[in-house]
Coordinates of C-alpha atoms and ligand atoms in Angstrom, one line a residue:
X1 CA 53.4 11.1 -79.3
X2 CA 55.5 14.6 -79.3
X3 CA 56.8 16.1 -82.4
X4 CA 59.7 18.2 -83.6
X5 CA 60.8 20.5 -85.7
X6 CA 63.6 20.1 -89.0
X7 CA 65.1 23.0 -87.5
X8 CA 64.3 22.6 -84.1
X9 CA 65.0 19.5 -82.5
X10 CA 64.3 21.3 -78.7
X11 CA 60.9 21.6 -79.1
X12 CA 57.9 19.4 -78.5
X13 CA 54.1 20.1 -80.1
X14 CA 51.3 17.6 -79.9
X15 CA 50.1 16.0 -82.9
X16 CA 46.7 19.0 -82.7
X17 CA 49.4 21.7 -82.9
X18 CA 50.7 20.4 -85.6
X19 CA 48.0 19.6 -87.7
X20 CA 47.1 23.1 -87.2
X21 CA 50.0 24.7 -87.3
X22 CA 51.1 22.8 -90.6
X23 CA 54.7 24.3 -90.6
X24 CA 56.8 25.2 -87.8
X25 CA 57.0 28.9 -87.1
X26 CA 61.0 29.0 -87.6
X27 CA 60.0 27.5 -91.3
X28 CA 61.1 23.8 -90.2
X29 CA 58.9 20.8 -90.8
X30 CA 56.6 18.7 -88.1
X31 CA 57.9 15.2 -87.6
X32 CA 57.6 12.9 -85.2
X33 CA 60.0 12.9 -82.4
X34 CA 60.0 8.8 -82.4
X35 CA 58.6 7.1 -85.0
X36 CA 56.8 4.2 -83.6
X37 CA 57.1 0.5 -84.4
X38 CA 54.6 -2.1 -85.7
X39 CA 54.5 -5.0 -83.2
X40 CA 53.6 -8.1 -84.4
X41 CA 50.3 -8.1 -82.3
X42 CA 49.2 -5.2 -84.7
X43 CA 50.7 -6.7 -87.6
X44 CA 48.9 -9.9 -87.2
X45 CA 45.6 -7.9 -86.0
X46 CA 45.6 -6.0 -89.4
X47 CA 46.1 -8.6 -91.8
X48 CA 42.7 -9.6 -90.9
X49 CA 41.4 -6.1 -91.5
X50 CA 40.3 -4.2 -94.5
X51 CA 41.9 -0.8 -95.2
X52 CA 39.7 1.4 -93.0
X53 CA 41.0 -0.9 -90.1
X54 CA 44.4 -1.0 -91.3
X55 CA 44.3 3.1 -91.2
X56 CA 42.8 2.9 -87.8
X57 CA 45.6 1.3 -86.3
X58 CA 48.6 2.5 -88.1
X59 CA 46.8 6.3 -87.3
X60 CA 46.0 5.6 -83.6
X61 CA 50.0 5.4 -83.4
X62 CA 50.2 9.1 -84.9
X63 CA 47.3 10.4 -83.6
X64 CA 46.5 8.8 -80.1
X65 CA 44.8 12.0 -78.8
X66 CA 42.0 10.8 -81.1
X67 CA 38.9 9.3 -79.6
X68 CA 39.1 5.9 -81.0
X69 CA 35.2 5.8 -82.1
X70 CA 35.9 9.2 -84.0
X71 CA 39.0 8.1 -85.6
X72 CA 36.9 5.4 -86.7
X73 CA 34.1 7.3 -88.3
X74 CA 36.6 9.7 -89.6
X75 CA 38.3 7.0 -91.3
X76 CA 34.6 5.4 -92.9
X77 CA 33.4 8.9 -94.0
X78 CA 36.8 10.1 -95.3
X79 CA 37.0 6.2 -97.3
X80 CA 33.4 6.3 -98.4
X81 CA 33.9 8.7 -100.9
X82 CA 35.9 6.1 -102.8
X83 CA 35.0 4.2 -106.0
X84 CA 37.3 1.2 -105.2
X85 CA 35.7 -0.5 -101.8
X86 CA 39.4 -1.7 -101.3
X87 CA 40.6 1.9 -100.8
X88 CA 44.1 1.2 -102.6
X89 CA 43.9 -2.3 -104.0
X90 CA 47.3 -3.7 -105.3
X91 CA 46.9 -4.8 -109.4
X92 CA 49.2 -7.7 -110.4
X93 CA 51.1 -7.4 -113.5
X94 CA 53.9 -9.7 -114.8
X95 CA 57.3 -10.2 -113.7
X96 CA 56.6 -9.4 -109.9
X97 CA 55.3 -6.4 -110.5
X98 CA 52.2 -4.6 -108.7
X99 CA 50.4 -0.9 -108.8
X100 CA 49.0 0.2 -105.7
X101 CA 46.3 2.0 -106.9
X102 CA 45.9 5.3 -105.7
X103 CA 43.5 6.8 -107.9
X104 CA 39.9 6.0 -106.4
X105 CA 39.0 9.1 -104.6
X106 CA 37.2 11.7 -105.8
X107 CA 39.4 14.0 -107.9
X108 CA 41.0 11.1 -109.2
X109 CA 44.7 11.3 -108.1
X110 CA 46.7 9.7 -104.7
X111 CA 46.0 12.8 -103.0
X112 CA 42.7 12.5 -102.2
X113 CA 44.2 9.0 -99.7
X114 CA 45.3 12.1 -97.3
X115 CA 43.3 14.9 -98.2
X116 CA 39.8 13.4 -97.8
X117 CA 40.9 12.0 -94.2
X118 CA 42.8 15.6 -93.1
X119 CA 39.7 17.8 -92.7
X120 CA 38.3 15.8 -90.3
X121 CA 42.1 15.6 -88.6
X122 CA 41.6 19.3 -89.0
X123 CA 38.7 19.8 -86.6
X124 CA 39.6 17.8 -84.6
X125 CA 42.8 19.5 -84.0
X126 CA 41.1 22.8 -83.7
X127 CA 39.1 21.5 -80.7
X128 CA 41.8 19.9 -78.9
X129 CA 43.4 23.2 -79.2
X130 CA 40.4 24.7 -78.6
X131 CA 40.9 27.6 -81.0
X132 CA 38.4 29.6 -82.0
X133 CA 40.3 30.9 -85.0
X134 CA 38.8 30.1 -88.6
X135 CA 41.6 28.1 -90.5
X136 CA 42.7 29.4 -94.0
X137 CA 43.8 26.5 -95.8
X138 CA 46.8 27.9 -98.2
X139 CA 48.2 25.7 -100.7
X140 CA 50.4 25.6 -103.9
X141 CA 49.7 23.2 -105.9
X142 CA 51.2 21.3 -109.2
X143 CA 47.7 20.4 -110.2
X144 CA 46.4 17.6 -108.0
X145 CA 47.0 18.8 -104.6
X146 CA 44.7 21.7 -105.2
X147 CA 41.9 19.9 -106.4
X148 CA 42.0 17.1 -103.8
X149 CA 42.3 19.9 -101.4
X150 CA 39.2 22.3 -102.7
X151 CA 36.9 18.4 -103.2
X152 CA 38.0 18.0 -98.9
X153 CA 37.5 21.2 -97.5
X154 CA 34.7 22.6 -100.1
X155 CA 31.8 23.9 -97.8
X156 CA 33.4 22.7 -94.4
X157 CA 32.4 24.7 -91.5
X158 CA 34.6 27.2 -90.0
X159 CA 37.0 27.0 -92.9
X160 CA 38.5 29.2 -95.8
X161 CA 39.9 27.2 -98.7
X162 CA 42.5 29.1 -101.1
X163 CA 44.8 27.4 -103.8
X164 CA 47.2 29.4 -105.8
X165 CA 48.9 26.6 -109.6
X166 CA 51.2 27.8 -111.5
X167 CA 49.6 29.0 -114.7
X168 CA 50.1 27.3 -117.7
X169 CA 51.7 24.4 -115.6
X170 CA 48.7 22.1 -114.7
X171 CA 46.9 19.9 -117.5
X172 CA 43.7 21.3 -118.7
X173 CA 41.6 18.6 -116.8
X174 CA 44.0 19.7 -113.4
X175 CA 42.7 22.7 -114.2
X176 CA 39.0 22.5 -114.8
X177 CA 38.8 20.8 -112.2
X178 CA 40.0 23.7 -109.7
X179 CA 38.0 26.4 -111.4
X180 CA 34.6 24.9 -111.8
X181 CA 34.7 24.3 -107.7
X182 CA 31.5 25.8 -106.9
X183 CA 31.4 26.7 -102.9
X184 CA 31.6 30.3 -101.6
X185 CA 34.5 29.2 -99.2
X186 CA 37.2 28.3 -101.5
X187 CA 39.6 30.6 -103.7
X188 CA 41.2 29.1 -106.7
X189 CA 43.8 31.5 -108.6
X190 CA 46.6 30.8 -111.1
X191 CA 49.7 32.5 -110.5
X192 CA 52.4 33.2 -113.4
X193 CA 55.3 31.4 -113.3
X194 CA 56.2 28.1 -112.5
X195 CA 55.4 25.7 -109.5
X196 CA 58.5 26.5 -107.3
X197 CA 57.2 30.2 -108.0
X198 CA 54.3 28.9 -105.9
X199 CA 55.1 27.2 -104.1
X200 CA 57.9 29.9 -102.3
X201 CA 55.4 32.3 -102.5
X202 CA 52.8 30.4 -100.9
X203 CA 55.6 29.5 -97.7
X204 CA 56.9 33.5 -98.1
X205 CA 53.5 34.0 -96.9
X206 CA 53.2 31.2 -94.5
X207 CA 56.1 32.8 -92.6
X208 CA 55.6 36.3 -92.9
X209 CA 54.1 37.5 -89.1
X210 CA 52.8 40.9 -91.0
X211 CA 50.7 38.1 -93.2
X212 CA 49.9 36.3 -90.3
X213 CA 48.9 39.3 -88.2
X214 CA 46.4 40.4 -90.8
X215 CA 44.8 37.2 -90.4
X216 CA 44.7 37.5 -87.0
X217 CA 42.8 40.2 -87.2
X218 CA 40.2 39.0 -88.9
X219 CA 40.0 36.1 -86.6
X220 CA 41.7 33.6 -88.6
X221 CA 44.7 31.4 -89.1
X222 CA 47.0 29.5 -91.7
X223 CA 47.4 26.5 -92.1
X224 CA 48.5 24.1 -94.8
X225 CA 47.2 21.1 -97.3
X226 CA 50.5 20.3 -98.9
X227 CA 52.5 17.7 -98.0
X228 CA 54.4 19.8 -95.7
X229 CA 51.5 19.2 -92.8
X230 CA 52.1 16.0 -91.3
X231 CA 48.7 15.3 -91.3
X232 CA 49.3 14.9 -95.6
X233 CA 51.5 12.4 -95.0
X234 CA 50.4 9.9 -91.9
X235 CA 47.4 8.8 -93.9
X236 CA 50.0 8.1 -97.0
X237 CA 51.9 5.8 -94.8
X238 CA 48.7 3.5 -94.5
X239 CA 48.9 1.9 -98.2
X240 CA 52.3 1.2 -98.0
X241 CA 52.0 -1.3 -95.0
X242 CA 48.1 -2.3 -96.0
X243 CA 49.6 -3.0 -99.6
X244 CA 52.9 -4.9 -97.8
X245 CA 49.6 -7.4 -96.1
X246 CA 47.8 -7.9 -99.1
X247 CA 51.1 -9.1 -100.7
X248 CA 51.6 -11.0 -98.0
X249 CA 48.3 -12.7 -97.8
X250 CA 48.0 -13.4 -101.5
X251 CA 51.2 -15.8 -101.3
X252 CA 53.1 -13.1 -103.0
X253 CA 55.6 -13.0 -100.4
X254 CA 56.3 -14.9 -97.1
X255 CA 56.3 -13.0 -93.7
X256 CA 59.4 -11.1 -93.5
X257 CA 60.6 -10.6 -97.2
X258 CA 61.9 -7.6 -98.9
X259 CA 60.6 -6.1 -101.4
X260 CA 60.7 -3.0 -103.5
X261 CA 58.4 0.3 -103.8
X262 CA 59.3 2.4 -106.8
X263 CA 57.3 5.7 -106.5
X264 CA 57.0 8.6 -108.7
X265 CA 58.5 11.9 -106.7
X266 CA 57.8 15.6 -106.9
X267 CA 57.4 17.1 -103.7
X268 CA 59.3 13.5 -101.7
X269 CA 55.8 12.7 -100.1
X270 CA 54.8 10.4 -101.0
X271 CA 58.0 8.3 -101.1
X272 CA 59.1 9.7 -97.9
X273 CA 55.6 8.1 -96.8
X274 CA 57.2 5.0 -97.4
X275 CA 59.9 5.5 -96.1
X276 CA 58.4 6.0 -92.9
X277 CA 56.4 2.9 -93.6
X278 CA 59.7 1.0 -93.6
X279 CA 61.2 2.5 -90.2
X280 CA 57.6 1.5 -88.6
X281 CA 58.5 -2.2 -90.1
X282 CA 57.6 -2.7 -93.6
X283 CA 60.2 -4.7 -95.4
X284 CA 60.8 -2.9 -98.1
X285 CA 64.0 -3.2 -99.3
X286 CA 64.9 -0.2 -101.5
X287 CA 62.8 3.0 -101.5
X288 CA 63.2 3.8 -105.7
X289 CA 62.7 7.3 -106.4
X290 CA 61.4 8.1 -110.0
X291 CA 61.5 11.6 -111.8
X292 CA 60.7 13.0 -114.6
X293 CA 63.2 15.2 -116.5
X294 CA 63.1 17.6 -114.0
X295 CA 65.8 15.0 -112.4
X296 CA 67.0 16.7 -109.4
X297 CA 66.8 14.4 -107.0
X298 CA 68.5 11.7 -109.4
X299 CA 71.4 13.4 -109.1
X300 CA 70.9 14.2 -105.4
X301 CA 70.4 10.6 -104.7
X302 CA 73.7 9.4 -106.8
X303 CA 75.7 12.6 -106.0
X304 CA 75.0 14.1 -102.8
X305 CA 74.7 17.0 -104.7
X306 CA 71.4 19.2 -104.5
X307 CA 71.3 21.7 -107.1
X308 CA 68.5 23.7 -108.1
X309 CA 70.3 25.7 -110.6
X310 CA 69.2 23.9 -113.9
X311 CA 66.5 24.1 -116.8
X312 CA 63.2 24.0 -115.5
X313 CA 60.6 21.4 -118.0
X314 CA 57.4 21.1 -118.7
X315 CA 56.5 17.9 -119.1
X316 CA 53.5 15.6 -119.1
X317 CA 53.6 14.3 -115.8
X318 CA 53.1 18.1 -114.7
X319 CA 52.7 16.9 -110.6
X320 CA 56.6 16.3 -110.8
X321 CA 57.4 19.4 -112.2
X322 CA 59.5 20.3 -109.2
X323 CA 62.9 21.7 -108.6
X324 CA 62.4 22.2 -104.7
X325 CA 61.5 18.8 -103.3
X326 CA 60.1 20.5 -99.6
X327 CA 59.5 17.2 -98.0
X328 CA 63.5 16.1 -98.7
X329 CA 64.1 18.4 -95.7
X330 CA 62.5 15.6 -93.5
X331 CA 64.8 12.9 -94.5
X332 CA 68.2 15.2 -94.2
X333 CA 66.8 15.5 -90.3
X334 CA 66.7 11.9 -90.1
X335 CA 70.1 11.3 -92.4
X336 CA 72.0 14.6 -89.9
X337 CA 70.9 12.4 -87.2
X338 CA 68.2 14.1 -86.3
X339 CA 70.4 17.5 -86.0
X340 CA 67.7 20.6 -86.2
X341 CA 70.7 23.0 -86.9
X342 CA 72.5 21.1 -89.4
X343 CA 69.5 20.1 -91.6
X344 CA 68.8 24.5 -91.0
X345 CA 72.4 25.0 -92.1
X346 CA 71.7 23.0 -95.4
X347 CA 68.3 24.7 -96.4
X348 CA 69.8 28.1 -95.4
X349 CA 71.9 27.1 -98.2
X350 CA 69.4 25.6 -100.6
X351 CA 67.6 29.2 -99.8
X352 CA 70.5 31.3 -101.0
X353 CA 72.6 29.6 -103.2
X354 CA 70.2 27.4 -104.3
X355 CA 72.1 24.5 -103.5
X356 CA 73.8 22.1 -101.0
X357 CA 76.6 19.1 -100.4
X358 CA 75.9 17.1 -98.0
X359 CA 78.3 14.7 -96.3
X360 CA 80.0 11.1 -97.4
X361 CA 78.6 9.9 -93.6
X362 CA 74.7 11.4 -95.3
X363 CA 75.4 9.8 -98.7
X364 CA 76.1 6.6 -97.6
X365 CA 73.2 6.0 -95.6
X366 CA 71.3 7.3 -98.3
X367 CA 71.7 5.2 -100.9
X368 CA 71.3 2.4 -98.4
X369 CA 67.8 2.7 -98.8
X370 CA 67.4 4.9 -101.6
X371 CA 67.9 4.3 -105.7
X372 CA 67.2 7.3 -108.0
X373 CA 66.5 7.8 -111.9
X374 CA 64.7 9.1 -114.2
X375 CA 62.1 9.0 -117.5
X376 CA 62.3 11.5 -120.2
X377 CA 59.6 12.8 -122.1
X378 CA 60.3 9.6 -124.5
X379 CA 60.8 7.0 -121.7
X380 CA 57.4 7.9 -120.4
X381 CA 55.4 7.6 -123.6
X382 CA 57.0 3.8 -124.5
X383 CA 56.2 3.1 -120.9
X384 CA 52.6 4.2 -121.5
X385 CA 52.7 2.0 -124.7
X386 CA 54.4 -1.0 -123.6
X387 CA 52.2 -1.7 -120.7
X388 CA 49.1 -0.9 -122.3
X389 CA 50.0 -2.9 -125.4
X390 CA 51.9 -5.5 -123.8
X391 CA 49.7 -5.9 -120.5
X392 CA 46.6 -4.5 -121.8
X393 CA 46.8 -2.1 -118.5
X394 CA 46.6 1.9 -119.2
X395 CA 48.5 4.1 -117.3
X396 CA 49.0 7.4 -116.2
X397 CA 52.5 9.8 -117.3
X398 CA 53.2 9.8 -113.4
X399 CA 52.5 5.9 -113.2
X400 CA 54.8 5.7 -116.3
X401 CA 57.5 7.4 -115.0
X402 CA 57.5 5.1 -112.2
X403 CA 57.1 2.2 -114.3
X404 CA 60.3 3.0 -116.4
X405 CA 62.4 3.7 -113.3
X406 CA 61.6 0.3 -111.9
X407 CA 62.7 -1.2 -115.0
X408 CA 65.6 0.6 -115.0
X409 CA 66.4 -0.3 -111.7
X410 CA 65.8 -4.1 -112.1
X411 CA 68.6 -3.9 -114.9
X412 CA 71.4 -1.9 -113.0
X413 CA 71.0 -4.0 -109.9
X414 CA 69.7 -7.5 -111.1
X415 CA 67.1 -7.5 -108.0
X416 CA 63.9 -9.1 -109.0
X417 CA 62.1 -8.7 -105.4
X418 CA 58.5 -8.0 -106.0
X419 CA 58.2 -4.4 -106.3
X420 CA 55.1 -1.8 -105.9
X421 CA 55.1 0.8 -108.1
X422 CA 52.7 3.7 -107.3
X423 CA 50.3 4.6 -109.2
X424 CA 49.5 7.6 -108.9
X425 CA 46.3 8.8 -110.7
X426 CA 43.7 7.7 -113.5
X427 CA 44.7 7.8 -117.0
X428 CA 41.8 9.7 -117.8
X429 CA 42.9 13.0 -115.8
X430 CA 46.2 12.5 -118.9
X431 CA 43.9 11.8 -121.5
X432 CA 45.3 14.1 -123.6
X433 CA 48.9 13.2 -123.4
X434 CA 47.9 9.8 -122.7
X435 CA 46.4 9.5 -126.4
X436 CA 48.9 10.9 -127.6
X437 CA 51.4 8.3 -126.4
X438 CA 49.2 5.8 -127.6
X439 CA 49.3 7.2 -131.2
X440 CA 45.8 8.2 -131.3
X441 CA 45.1 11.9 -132.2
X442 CA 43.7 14.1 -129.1
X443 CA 40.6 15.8 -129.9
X444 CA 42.1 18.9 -127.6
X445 CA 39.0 19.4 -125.6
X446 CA 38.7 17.5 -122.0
X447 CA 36.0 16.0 -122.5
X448 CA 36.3 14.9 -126.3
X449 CA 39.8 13.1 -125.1
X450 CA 38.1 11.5 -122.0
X451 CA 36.1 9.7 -124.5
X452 CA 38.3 8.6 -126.8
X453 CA 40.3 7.1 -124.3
X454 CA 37.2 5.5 -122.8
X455 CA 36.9 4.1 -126.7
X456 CA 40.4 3.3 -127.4
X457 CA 41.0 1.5 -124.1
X458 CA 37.4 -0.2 -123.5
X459 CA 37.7 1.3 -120.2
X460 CA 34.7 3.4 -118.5
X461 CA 36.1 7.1 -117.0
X462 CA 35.8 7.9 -113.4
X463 CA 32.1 9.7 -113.1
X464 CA 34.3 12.9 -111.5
X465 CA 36.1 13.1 -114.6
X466 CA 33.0 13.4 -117.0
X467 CA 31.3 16.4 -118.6
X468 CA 34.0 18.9 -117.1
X469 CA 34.1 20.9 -119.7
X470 CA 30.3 22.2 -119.2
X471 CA 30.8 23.3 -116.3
X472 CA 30.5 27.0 -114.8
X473 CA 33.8 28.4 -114.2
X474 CA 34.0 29.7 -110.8
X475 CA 37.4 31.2 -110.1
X476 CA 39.4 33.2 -113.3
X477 CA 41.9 35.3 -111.2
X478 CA 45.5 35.4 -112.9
X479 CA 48.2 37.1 -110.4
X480 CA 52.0 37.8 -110.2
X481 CA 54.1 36.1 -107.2
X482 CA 54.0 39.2 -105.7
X483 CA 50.7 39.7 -106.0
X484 CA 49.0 36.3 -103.8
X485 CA 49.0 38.1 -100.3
X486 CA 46.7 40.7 -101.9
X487 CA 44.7 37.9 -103.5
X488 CA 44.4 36.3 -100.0
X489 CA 43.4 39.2 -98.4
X490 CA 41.1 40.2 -101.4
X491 CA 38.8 36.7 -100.5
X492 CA 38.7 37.3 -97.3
X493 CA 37.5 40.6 -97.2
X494 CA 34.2 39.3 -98.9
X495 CA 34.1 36.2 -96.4
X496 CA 31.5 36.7 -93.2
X497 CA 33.1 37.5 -90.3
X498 CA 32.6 35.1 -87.6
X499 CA 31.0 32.4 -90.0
X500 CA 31.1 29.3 -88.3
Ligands
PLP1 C1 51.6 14.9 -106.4 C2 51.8 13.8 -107.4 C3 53.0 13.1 -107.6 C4 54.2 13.4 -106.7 O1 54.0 13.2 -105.4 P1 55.0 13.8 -104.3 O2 54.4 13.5 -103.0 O3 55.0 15.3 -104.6 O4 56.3 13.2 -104.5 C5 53.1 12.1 -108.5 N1 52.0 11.7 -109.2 C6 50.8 12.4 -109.1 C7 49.7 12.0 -110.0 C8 50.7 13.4 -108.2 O5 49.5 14.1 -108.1

């Protein structure tokens, strides 16, 4: 298995480099250079297995430098740490309609699927390189990436952990959660502005050799937890097809049927996750992609038009408060063709003019397998209402985005296929906002809210989730953009050399 780069199509890295590299050095993205296909020996093999097998196989396809006994027990440990023993169980409610459930890990959002798995990917990628460097996990995050990131790589040997949110922009949970991480090796810092503000600088830095050089000095290297590392989004890919079985074996669908995933998008992980589930042979029919207000890739995915030029909002599903979807570069490789210097040309673009066109021949086969729409701010809390008072289910602002896109879809296209919508963290990490849909006044304190919710909904909180508030704060730095290199090199400075 060799990979490529978005804006290099000539070269070929192993699946180690790549995990440690996390972003090619001429700024383009890892993907792989063929994207393999289920057989129906594996297909049949995994519907007997639970979801640690399933990952085992589908990963072995990504990953087949990995030992297969240590890709098992990276698999079980990374799994372990979850409260639902079926990983990311699929929830039935009416009218076809299911939520994989991707809120079971640790910090209580879908990113912990990929981020509890990628450290060990991590090591193992730094002795198959056998580099010696210490890696400095860098990340940006719009409030769940950072924690999922800091709960995986929290005290693990031979790495540096630093996240930089967007102050102001995460919920207050998101953010307790970051700065009440305890261990010596991570750096949490809020940075002011918004999460495209971060997220540039964060990549600024990522590509900067003067950056890097400093870091090399001191015996280290970057790499990266957000979805931009492949090794973010090859465990993601897992629940698509492990969900696809479980419909499958339930009687929900017969071998071979379409049906539809509606996922709410930010970043385009997670739905470009499934999209790669699809090419590997999931029959998923469309790939829906809900926003929130910030609805730029709505009008992408109807227009062909990507424009970043437009209001920035805050809303309550603050993980999709994006206006630079990074991943969205992978799928313009594949809709180019698989042409590194076109998909260059277009984010050359996105990079000075802060938007692009791209081409009928592109449009076309995108909305062949992609629909696109979005929630406001009202949408999302009768979405939140109706299914808690209508299916007795509560659901997240990011789960209720997705929910009112697939509705929304159903009625402009009259498809009833099953469809997955993912959901995409707990309720309780919203409780605020989520009480507030429901009517019911928020205490404004985490904790207070958490258990009101509990009260109002009958439901018990994840154990992660409780007494938050009581806990030590950790990390209070407050920086400008231009101010996070210093902040990097600031943390390290007080890190032991050579610690291993
Ligand atoms: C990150 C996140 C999203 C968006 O996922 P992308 O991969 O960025 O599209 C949606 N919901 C929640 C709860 C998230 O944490």
């Amino acid at each position: 298995m060799q990979y490529v780069s978005t804006r290099n199509s000539t070269i070929k890295r192993s699946a180690d480099t790549v995990i440690r590299e996390g972003i090619s050095p001429e700024g383009g993205l890892y993907l792989p250079a063929d994207i393999p296909a289920l057989t129906a020996d594996q297909i049949d093999t995994m519907a007997s297995l639970d979801y640690t097998g399933r990952a085992q196989v589908v990963l072995s396809m990504f990953f087949p430098g990995i030992e297969a006994t240590r890709l098992r027990n990276a698999v079980e440990t990374a799994y372990a740490s979850f409260r639902h023993p079926g990983v990311a169980p699929v929830s039935h409610l009416g009218d076809g309609i299911g939520l994989i459930e991707l809120y079971h890990g640790p910090t209580c959002a879908f990113k912990d699927v990929a981020l509890q798995l990628l450290p060990h990917l991590m090591t193992w990628a730094q002795e198959a390189g056998d580099d010696p460097q210490r890696i400095v996990i860098l990340t940006a995050t719009s409030g769940d990436t950072g924690k999922a990131a800091l709960a995986g790589f929290a005290g693990v040997p031979g790495t540096e952990i630093i996240v930089f949110y967007p102050d102001e922009g995460v919920s207050l949970i998101q953010k307790l959660q970051m700065v009440t991480q305890p261990e010596d090796n991570t750096c949490v810092a809020a940075v002011k502005g918004n999460f495209d503000t971060t997220q540039n600088g964060v990549k600024a830095i990522f590509t900067d050799p003067e950056a890097q050089k400093r870091l090399g000095d001191r015996g280290c290297r970057f790499s990266s937890a957000n979805s931009i590392n492949w090794g973010r989004l090859a465990p993601q890919i897992v629940y698509y097809i492990s969900a696809w079985l479980d419909l499958v074996s339930a009687g929900r669908l017969k071998p071979g049927e379409g049906f539809n995933v509606c996922v709410p998008t930010g970043n385009f992980g997670n739905i470009l996750a499934a999209w790669y589930a699809r090419s590997m042979g999931a029959p998923i029919h469309k790939l829906i992609c809900a926003s929130n207000q910030n609805n730029v890739l709505t009008e992408f995915i109807r227009e062909g038009s990507y424009d970043k030029n437009r209001p920035f909002f805050k809303t309550m599903s603050p993980s999709m408060d994006i206006l630079i979807s990074s991943n969205l570069e992978r799928l313009l490789y594949e809709l180019t063709g698989r042409d590194g210097s076109r998909t260059g040309k277009l984010m050359a673009e996105l990079k000075d003019k802060g938007r692009y066109q791209i081409d009928d021949e592109m449009h076309t086969a995108l909305t062949r397998q992609f629909w696109g729409a979005y929630a406001s701010e009202e949408d999302t809390a009768q979405s939140i209402r109706d299914t808690f008072r209508e299916q007795g289910v509560l659901i997240d602002p990011h789960t209720a985005v997705g929910m009112h896109v697939a509705g929304l879809y159903r009625e402009a296209t009259g498809d009833t296929r099953p469809m997955l919508v993912a959901s995409t963290a707990s309720p309780f990490k919203f409780a605020t906002d989520v009480l507030a849909c429901l009517d019911a006044d928020p205490t404004g304190d985490a904790d207070g809210d958490i258990e009101r919710l509990a009260a109002l909904s009958g439901e018990t909180p994840p154990g992660p989730l409780v007494g938050l508030s009581g806990r030590p704060v950790a990390h209070d730095t407050v920086c400008e953009p231009d101010q996070m290199a210093h902040v990097i090199d600031r943390f390290l400075s007080h890190r032991p050399e050579g610690l291993s």
